[in-house]
Every structure is written in structure tokens, then in C-alpha cells.
PDB file of N, CA and C in Angstrom:
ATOM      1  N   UNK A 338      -4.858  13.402  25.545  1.00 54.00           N
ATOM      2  CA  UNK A 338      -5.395  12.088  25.856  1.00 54.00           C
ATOM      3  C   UNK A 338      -6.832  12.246  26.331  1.00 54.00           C
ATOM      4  N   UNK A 339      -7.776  11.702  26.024  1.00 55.00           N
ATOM      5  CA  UNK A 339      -8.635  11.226  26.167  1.00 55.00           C
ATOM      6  C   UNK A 339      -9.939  12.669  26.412  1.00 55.00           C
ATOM      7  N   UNK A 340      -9.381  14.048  25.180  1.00 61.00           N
ATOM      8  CA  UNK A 340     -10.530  15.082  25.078  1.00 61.00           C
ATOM      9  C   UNK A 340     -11.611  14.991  24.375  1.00 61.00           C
ATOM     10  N   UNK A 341     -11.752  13.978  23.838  1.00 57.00           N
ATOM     11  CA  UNK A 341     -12.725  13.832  22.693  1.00 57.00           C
ATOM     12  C   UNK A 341     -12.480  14.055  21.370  1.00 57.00           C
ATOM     13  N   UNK A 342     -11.694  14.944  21.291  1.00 57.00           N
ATOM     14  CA  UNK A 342     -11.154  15.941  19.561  1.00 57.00           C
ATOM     15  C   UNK A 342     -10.498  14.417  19.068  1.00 57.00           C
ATOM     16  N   UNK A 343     -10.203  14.894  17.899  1.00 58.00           N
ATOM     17  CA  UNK A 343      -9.573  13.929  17.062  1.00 58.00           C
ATOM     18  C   UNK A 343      -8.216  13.783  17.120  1.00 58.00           C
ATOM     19  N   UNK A 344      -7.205  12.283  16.844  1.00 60.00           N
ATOM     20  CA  UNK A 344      -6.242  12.185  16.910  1.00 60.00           C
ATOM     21  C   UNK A 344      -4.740  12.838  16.051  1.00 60.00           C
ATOM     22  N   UNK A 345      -5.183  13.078  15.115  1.00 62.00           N
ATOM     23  CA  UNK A 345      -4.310  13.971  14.846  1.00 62.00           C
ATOM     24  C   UNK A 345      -5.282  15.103  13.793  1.00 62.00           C
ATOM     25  N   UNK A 346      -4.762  16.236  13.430  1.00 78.00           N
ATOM     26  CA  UNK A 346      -5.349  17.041  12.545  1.00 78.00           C
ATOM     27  C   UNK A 346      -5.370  16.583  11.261  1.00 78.00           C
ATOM     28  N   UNK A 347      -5.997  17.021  10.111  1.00 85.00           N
ATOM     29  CA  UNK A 347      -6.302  16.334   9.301  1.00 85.00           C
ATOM     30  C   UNK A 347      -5.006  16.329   8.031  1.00 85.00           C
ATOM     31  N   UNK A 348      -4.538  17.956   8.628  1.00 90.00           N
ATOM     32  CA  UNK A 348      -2.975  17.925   7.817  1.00 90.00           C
ATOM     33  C   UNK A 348      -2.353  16.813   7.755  1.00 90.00           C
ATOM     34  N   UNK A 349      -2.280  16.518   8.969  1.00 91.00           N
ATOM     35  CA  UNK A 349      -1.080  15.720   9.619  1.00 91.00           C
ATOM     36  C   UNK A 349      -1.109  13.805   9.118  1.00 91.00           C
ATOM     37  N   UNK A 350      -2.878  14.093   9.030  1.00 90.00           N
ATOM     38  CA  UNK A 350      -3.025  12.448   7.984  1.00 90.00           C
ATOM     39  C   UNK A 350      -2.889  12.426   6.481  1.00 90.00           C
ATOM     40  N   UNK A 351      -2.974  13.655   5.719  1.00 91.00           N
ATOM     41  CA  UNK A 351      -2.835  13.710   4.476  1.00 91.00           C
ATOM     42  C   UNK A 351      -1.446  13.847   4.655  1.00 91.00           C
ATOM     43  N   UNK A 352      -0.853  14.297   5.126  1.00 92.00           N
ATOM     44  CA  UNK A 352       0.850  14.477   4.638  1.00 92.00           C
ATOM     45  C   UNK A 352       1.715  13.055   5.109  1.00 92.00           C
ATOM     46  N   UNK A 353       1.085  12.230   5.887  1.00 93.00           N
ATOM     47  CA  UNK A 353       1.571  11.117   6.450  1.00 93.00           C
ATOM     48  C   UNK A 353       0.949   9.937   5.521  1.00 93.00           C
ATOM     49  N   UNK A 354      -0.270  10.117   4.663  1.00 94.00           N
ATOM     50  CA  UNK A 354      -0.344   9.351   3.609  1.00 94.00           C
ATOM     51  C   UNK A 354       0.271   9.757   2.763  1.00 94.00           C
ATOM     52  N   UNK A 355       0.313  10.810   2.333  1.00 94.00           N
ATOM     53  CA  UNK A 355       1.439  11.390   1.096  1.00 94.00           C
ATOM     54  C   UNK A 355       2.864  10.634   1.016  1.00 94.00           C
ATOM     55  N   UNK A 356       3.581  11.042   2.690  1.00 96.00           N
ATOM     56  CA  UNK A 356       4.829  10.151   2.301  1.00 96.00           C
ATOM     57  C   UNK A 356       4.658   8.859   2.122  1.00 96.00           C
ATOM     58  N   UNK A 357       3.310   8.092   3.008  1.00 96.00           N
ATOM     59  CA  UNK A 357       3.266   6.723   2.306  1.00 96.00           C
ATOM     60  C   UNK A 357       3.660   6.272   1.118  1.00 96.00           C
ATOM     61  N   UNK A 358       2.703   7.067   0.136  1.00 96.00           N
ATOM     62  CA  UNK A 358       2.439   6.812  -1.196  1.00 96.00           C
ATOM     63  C   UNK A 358       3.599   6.872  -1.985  1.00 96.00           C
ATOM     64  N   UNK A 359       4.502   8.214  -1.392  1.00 97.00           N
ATOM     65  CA  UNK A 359       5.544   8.346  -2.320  1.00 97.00           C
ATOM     66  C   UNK A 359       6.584   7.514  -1.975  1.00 97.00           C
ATOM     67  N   UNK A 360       6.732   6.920  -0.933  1.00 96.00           N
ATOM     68  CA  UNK A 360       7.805   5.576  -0.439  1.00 96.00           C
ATOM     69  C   UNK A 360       7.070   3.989  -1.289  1.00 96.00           C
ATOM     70  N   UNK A 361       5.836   3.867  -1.323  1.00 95.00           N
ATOM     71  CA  UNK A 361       5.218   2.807  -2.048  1.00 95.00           C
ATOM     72  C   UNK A 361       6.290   3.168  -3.826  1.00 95.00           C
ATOM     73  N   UNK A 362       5.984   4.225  -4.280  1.00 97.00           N
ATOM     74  CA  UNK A 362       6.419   3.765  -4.994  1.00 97.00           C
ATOM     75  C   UNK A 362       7.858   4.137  -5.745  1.00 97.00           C
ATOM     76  N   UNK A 363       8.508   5.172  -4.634  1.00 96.00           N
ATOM     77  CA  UNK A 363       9.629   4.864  -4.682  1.00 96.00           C
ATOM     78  C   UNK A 363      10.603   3.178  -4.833  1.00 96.00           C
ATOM     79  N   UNK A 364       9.241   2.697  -3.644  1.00 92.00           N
ATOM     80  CA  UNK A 364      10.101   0.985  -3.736  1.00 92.00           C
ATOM     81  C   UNK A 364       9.823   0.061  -4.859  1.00 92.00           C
ATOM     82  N   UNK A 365       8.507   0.315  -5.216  1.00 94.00           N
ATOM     83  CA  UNK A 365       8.393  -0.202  -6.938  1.00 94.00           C
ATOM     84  C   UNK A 365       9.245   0.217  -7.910  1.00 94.00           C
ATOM     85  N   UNK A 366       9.656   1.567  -7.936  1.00 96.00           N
ATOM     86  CA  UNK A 366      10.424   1.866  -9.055  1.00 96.00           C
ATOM     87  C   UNK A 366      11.890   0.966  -8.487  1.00 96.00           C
ATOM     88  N   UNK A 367      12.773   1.015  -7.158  1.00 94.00           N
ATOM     89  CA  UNK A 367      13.343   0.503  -7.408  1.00 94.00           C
ATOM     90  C   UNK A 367      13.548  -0.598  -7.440  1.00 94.00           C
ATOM     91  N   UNK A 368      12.272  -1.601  -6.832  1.00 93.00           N
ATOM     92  CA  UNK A 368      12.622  -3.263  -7.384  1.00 93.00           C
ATOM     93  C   UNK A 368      12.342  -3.567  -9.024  1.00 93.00           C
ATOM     94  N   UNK A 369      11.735  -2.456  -9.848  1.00 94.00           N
ATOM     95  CA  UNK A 369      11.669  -3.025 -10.651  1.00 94.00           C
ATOM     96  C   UNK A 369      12.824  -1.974 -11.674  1.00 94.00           C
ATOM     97  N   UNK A 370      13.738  -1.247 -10.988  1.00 95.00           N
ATOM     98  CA  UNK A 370      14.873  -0.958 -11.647  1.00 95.00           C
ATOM     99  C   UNK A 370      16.422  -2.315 -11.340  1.00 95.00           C
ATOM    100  N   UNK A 371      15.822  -2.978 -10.469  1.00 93.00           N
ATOM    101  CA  UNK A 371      16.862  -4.003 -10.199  1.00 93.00           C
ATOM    102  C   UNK A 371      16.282  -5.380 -11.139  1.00 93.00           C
ATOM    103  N   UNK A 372      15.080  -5.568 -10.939  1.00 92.00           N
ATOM    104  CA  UNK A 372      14.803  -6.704 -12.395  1.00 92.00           C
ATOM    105  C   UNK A 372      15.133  -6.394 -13.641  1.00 92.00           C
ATOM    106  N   UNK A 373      15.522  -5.052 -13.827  1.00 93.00           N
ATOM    107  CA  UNK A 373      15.711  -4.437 -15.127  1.00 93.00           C
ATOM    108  C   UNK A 373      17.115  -4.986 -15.482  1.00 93.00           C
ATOM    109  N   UNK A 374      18.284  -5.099 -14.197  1.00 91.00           N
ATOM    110  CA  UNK A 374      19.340  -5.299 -14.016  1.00 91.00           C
ATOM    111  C   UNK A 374      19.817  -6.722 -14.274  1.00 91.00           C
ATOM    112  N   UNK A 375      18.864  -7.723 -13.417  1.00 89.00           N
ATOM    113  CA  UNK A 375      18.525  -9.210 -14.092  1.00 89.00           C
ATOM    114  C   UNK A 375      18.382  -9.547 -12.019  1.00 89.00           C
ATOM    115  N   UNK A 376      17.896  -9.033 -11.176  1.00 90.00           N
ATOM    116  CA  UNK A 376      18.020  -9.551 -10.326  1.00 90.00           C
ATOM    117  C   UNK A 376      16.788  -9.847 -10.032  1.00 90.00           C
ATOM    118  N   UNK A 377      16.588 -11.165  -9.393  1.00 90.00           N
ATOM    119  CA  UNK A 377      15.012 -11.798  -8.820  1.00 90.00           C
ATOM    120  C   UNK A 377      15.050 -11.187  -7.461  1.00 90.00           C
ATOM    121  N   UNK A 378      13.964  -9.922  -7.625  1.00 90.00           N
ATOM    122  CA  UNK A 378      13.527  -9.456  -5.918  1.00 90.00           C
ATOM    123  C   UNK A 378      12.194  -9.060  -5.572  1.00 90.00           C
ATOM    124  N   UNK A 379      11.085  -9.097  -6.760  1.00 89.00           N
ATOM    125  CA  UNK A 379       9.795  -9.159  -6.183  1.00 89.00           C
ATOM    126  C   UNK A 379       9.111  -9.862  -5.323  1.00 89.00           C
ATOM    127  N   UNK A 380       8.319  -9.871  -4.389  1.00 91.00           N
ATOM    128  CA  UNK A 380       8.311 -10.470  -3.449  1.00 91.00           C
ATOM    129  C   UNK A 380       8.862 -10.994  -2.306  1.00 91.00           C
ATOM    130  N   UNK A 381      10.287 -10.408  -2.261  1.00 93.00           N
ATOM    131  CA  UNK A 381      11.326 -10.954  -1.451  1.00 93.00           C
ATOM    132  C   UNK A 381      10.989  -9.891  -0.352  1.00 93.00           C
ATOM    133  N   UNK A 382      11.320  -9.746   1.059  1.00 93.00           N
ATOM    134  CA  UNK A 382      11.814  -9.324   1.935  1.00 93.00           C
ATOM    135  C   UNK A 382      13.104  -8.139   1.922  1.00 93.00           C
ATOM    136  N   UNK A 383      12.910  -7.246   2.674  1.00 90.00           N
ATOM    137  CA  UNK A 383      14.125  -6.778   2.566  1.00 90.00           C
ATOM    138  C   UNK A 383      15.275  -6.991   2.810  1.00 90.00           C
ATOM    139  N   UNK A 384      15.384  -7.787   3.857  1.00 94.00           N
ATOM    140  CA  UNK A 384      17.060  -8.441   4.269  1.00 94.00           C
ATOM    141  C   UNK A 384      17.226  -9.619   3.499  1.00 94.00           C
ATOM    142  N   UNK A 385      15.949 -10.265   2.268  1.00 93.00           N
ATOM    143  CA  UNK A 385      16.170 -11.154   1.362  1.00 93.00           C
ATOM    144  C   UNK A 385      16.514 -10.527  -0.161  1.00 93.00           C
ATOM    145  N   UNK A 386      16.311  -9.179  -0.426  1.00 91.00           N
ATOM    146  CA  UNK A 386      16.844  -8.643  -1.205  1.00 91.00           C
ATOM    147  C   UNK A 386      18.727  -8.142  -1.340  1.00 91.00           C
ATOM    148  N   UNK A 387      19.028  -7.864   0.604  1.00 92.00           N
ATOM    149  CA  UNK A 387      20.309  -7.475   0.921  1.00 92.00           C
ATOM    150  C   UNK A 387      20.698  -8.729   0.359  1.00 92.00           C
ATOM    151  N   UNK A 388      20.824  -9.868   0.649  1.00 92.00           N
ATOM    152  CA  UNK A 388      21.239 -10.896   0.111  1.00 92.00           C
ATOM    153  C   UNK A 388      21.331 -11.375  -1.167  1.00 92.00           C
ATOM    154  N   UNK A 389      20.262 -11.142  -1.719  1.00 89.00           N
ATOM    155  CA  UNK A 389      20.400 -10.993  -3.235  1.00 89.00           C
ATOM    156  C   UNK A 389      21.845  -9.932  -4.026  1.00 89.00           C
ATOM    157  N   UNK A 390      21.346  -9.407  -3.658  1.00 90.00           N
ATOM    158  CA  UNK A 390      22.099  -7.920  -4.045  1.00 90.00           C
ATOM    159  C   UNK A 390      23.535  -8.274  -4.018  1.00 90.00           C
ATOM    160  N   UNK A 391      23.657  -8.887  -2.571  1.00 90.00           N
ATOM    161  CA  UNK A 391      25.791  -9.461  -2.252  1.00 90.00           C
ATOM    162  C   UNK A 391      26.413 -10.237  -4.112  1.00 90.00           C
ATOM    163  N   UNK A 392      25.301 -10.664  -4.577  1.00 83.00           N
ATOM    164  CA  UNK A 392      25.313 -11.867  -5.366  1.00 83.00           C
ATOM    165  C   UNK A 392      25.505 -11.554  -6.558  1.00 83.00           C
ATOM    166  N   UNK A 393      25.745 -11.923  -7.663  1.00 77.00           N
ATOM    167  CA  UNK A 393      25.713 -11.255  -9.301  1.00 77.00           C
ATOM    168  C   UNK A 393      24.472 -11.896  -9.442  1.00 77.00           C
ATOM    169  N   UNK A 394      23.321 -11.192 -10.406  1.00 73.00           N
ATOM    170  CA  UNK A 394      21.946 -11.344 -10.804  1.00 73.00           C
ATOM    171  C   UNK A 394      22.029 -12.680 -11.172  1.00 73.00           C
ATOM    172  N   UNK A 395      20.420 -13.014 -11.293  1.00 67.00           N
ATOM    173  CA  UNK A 395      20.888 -14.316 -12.027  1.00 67.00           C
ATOM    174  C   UNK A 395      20.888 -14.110 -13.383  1.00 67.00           C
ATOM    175  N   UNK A 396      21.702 -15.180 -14.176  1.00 66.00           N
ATOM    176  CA  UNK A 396      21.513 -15.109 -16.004  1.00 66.00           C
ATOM    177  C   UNK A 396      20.338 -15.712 -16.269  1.00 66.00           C
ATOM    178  N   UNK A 397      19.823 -15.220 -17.925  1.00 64.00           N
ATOM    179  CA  UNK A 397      18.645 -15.678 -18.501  1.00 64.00           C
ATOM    180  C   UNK A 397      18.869 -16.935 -18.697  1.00 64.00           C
ATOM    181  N   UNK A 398      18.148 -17.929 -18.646  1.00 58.00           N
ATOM    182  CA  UNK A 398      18.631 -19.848 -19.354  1.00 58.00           C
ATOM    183  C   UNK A 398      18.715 -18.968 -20.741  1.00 58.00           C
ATOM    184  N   UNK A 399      19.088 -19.638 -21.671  1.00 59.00           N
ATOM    185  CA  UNK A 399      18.963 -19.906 -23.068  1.00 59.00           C
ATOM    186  C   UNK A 399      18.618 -20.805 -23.816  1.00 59.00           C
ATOM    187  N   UNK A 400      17.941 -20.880 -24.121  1.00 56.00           N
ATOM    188  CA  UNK A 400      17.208 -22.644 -25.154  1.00 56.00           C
ATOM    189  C   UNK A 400      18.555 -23.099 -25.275  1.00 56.00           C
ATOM    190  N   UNK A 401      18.578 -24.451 -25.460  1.00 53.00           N
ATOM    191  CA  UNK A 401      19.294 -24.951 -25.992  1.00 53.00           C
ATOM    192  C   UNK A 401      18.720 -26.163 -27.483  1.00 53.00           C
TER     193      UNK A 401
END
């Protein structure tokens, strides 16, 4: 606390953006492996996705 040096070493910010990055798009791949499925969850929240999820996807309309 309060030596002047820097807050963390510089390892310690590249490897803490690293897992960022790889959780970013871990979560892209899987919301967009669940639209693949037919479920609406982009943009949703996560405890608005749990909810989704309880649910069967929605179906495509079809012209009529």
C-alpha cells in the first residue's frame, strides 16, 4: 500500500486480460451455439437466459 511501485506486475495484467478475453468469447460461442438451437438470448441477462433455457426455444413463424 501506498510504495509508489505499481499495482500489480505486468504478468499478472496480461494473464488477467487473457482470461478476460477467453471468457468473452467463450460466452459468444455459447450464446450463439444456443441461437443455433432456436433460442432468443442475445442481449438477455444471465438469470434472463436461465429462464429462457427452463422453456422449449421459440419456433420459426412460417408464412402463411
Amino acid at each position: 500500500i501506498g510504495n509508489g511501485g505499481p499495482a500489480m506486475s505486468d504478468d499478472r495484467v496480461a494473464s488477467r486480460k487473457s482470461k478476460h478475453d477467453k471468457l468473452v468469447r467463450l460466452k459468444d460461442m455459447a450464446i450463439t451455439a444456443l441461437e443455433r438451437r432456436g433460442y432468443e438470448v442475445r442481449g438477455k441477462t444471465t438469470s434472463q437466459i436461465r429462464e429462457v433455457l427452463r422453456h422449449h426455444p421459440t419456433k420459426p413463424r412460417t408464412a402463411a
